[in-house]
């Protein structure tokens, strides 16, 4: 079993890019740098200032030759990502160079890192909390700016600091409540029990709000589902292609060609949308088409947003809808029918030409405004970014509700407090803190007993 700070190496970038970054972490990184690095005069170096990029060459001792032209950065322990000594070697992304560099590092007793091992060491060394480590993963995986901005907020400690604050407040409340039990005879200025309980329940509401915000994060991550519904030939496939800015769906003049749905992701202003081009709605006896239409109606129910598309040349009758829908008269490049033109005065009806790409900005700005409505965090509370965090938050909330129920049912405070401690444990699990005897410590830390 390797020791906790035994040296490891791992490629932090892709093979094949112009530049690759090989990272090493562990106790003898400085030795490794001294053995690998030649400065611009092709001399070995002994001193490396922390956090400074050094231009030079990568020395291959076994082959007695220079392997590559590189930059090397040394990060001293305590100021590095993992908390241990680290070096980063910025070399060329050639698979041959990276393969040989791996061999050289192995020959220096540096082992290949396991997945996530750098961040795991950062956690073990107290550099990041668990919620931050999870956010780092989410940030790397993010494919849209909304998701990325939530993740970066948690990488920089948004969630962690909120949880730490809430937890500290609960610890304080618990400590005061304990003091009333343990030292009932003492001359202590007790905070009113009701106000303590009220504070605890307020924290419970904040926890609930953070818990519920998780759905927003998942929507941001997966994209808001938008279904395009309409009669065959209204231009649904053309609209999908127009939004994608590429040919994806087959466009024909023959009605009923889209018999199953097509799903594609797009991004507008950093928001991700999952657009579904559905089978055209019409009465049909064709069994395959019928199944497609049934699916379209299911998407009408399950999608967050719905675009009802009509051929504006025909006499359009708007489908009944809610606030999550927009009605679009397509083919504005041809003359709209009189009946269709009259509909334009309605606020939620716009006209476009999917073929000529006209008026699409109106649809796009509607999508963005809806995304802001559904996805933007309306509170200044941080967001959860993992199922694990959501689960712990849910349990913390349950425990606080159970604490409240116990008090209502007249259960003695010392028994009721068990639920409060459970909530503390669950909150501590989110950041990765191990729950200790800190509550007991705080009683004595905060009150001058016997004074
Ligand atoms: P879908 O069956 O609803 O998916 O409709 P399509 O996208 O396949 O389009 C049906 C026909 O309408 C095709 O011939 C398209 O070229 C045509 N079409 C779609 N949008 C427009 C438009 O904005 N203007 C005009 N003139 N024709 C369009």
mmCIF file of N, CA and C and ligand atoms in Angstrom, residues 231-239 250-258 277 309 330-334 352-356, ligand 1:
data_model
loop_
_atom_site.group_PDB
_atom_site.id
_atom_site.type_symbol
_atom_site.label_atom_id
_atom_site.label_comp_id
_atom_site.label_asym_id
_atom_site.label_seq_id
_atom_site.Cartn_x
_atom_site.Cartn_y
_atom_site.Cartn_z
ATOM 1 N N UNK A 231 -48.920 20.344 -36.990
ATOM 2 C CA UNK A 231 -49.422 19.455 -38.044
ATOM 3 C C UNK A 231 -48.265 19.055 -38.963
ATOM 4 N N UNK A 232 -48.419 17.944 -39.673
ATOM 5 C CA UNK A 232 -47.401 17.594 -40.666
ATOM 6 C C UNK A 232 -47.243 18.756 -41.652
ATOM 7 N N UNK A 233 -46.011 18.988 -42.068
ATOM 8 C CA UNK A 233 -45.707 20.027 -43.058
ATOM 9 C C UNK A 233 -45.749 21.457 -42.539
ATOM 10 N N UNK A 234 -45.967 21.626 -41.207
ATOM 11 C CA UNK A 234 -45.970 22.997 -40.689
ATOM 12 C C UNK A 234 -44.546 23.562 -40.674
ATOM 13 N N UNK A 235 -43.555 22.665 -40.748
ATOM 14 C CA UNK A 235 -42.158 23.125 -40.802
ATOM 15 C C UNK A 235 -41.366 22.774 -39.547
ATOM 16 N N UNK A 236 -41.800 21.755 -38.814
ATOM 17 C CA UNK A 236 -41.138 21.399 -37.547
ATOM 18 C C UNK A 236 -39.671 20.990 -37.767
ATOM 19 N N UNK A 237 -39.468 20.116 -38.754
ATOM 20 C CA UNK A 237 -38.094 19.666 -39.013
ATOM 21 C C UNK A 237 -37.239 20.830 -39.503
ATOM 22 N N UNK A 238 -37.850 21.703 -40.319
ATOM 23 C CA UNK A 238 -37.102 22.873 -40.807
ATOM 24 C C UNK A 238 -36.718 23.762 -39.624
ATOM 25 N N UNK A 239 -37.632 23.895 -38.650
ATOM 26 C CA UNK A 239 -37.342 24.734 -37.484
ATOM 27 C C UNK A 239 -36.222 24.109 -36.648
ATOM 28 N N UNK A 250 -34.790 15.392 -41.639
ATOM 29 C CA UNK A 250 -35.084 15.359 -43.075
ATOM 30 C C UNK A 250 -36.305 16.236 -43.345
ATOM 31 N N UNK A 251 -36.145 17.122 -44.302
ATOM 32 C CA UNK A 251 -37.250 18.023 -44.660
ATOM 33 C C UNK A 251 -37.792 17.609 -46.020
ATOM 34 N N UNK A 252 -39.090 17.307 -46.085
ATOM 35 C CA UNK A 252 -39.691 16.973 -47.386
ATOM 36 C C UNK A 252 -41.063 17.634 -47.468
ATOM 37 N N UNK A 253 -41.578 17.621 -48.684
ATOM 38 C CA UNK A 253 -42.921 18.181 -48.853
ATOM 39 C C UNK A 253 -43.983 17.134 -48.546
ATOM 40 N N UNK A 254 -43.534 15.903 -48.321
ATOM 41 C CA UNK A 254 -44.519 14.833 -48.087
ATOM 42 C C UNK A 254 -44.895 14.822 -46.615
ATOM 43 N N UNK A 255 -46.193 15.021 -46.367
ATOM 44 C CA UNK A 255 -46.653 15.091 -44.980
ATOM 45 C C UNK A 255 -46.454 13.752 -44.286
ATOM 46 N N UNK A 256 -46.093 13.814 -42.982
ATOM 47 C CA UNK A 256 -45.990 12.595 -42.169
ATOM 48 C C UNK A 256 -44.659 11.881 -42.302
ATOM 49 N N UNK A 257 -43.620 12.609 -42.720
ATOM 50 C CA UNK A 257 -42.313 11.941 -42.871
ATOM 51 C C UNK A 257 -41.607 11.728 -41.534
ATOM 52 N N UNK A 258 -41.849 12.622 -40.542
ATOM 53 C CA UNK A 258 -41.244 12.411 -39.223
ATOM 54 C C UNK A 258 -42.207 11.553 -38.414
ATOM 55 N N UNK A 277 -38.073 17.265 -32.047
ATOM 56 C CA UNK A 277 -38.916 17.398 -33.245
ATOM 57 C C UNK A 277 -39.834 16.183 -33.239
ATOM 58 N N UNK A 309 -46.194 24.913 -33.667
ATOM 59 C CA UNK A 309 -45.837 25.488 -34.965
ATOM 60 C C UNK A 309 -46.987 25.276 -35.955
ATOM 61 N N UNK A 330 -45.432 29.811 -39.048
ATOM 62 C CA UNK A 330 -44.261 29.639 -39.912
ATOM 63 C C UNK A 330 -44.605 30.050 -41.348
ATOM 64 N N UNK A 331 -43.588 30.118 -42.156
ATOM 65 C CA UNK A 331 -43.685 30.423 -43.589
ATOM 66 C C UNK A 331 -44.118 31.867 -43.827
ATOM 67 N N UNK A 332 -43.576 32.793 -42.974
ATOM 68 C CA UNK A 332 -43.916 34.212 -43.121
ATOM 69 C C UNK A 332 -43.376 34.777 -44.434
ATOM 70 N N UNK A 333 -42.449 34.042 -45.088
ATOM 71 C CA UNK A 333 -41.930 34.508 -46.383
ATOM 72 C C UNK A 333 -43.023 34.397 -47.447
ATOM 73 N N UNK A 334 -44.005 33.530 -47.229
ATOM 74 C CA UNK A 334 -45.178 33.465 -48.108
ATOM 75 C C UNK A 334 -46.243 34.339 -47.431
ATOM 76 N N UNK A 352 -42.408 33.468 -38.108
ATOM 77 C CA UNK A 352 -41.024 33.211 -38.527
ATOM 78 C C UNK A 352 -41.036 32.585 -39.932
ATOM 79 N N UNK A 353 -39.848 32.484 -40.477
ATOM 80 C CA UNK A 353 -39.686 31.614 -41.634
ATOM 81 C C UNK A 353 -38.524 30.681 -41.316
ATOM 82 N N UNK A 354 -38.868 29.426 -41.064
ATOM 83 C CA UNK A 354 -37.821 28.448 -40.732
ATOM 84 C C UNK A 354 -36.934 28.230 -41.948
ATOM 85 N N UNK A 355 -37.532 28.379 -43.136
ATOM 86 C CA UNK A 355 -36.777 28.149 -44.367
ATOM 87 C C UNK A 355 -35.795 29.279 -44.625
ATOM 88 N N UNK A 356 -36.266 30.505 -44.484
ATOM 89 C CA UNK A 356 -35.411 31.672 -44.776
ATOM 90 C C UNK A 356 -34.703 32.195 -43.524
HETATM 91 P P1 LIG B 1 -42.680 19.057 -40.827
HETATM 92 O O1 LIG B 1 -43.434 17.977 -41.468
HETATM 93 O O2 LIG B 1 -43.552 19.854 -39.906
HETATM 94 O O3 LIG B 1 -41.430 18.609 -40.163
HETATM 95 O O4 LIG B 1 -42.277 20.091 -41.972
HETATM 96 P P2 LIG B 1 -40.922 20.206 -42.813
HETATM 97 O O5 LIG B 1 -39.894 20.926 -42.044
HETATM 98 O O6 LIG B 1 -40.571 18.871 -43.355
HETATM 99 O O7 LIG B 1 -41.399 21.183 -43.975
HETATM 100 C C1 LIG B 1 -42.473 20.859 -44.829
HETATM 101 C C2 LIG B 1 -42.327 21.699 -46.081
HETATM 102 O O8 LIG B 1 -42.491 23.067 -45.749
HETATM 103 C C3 LIG B 1 -40.953 21.554 -46.753
HETATM 104 O O9 LIG B 1 -41.137 21.573 -48.163
HETATM 105 C C4 LIG B 1 -40.233 22.809 -46.291
HETATM 106 O O10 LIG B 1 -39.237 23.230 -47.195
HETATM 107 C C5 LIG B 1 -41.373 23.801 -46.234
HETATM 108 N N1 LIG B 1 -41.096 24.885 -45.296
HETATM 109 C C6 LIG B 1 -40.719 24.796 -44.008
HETATM 110 N N2 LIG B 1 -40.556 26.013 -43.468
HETATM 111 C C7 LIG B 1 -40.829 26.904 -44.444
HETATM 112 C C8 LIG B 1 -40.815 28.343 -44.495
HETATM 113 O O11 LIG B 1 -40.521 29.074 -43.558
HETATM 114 N N3 LIG B 1 -41.182 28.915 -45.695
HETATM 115 C C9 LIG B 1 -41.520 28.173 -46.782
HETATM 116 N N4 LIG B 1 -41.833 28.810 -47.883
HETATM 117 N N5 LIG B 1 -41.529 26.822 -46.767
HETATM 118 C C10 LIG B 1 -41.188 26.189 -45.615
#
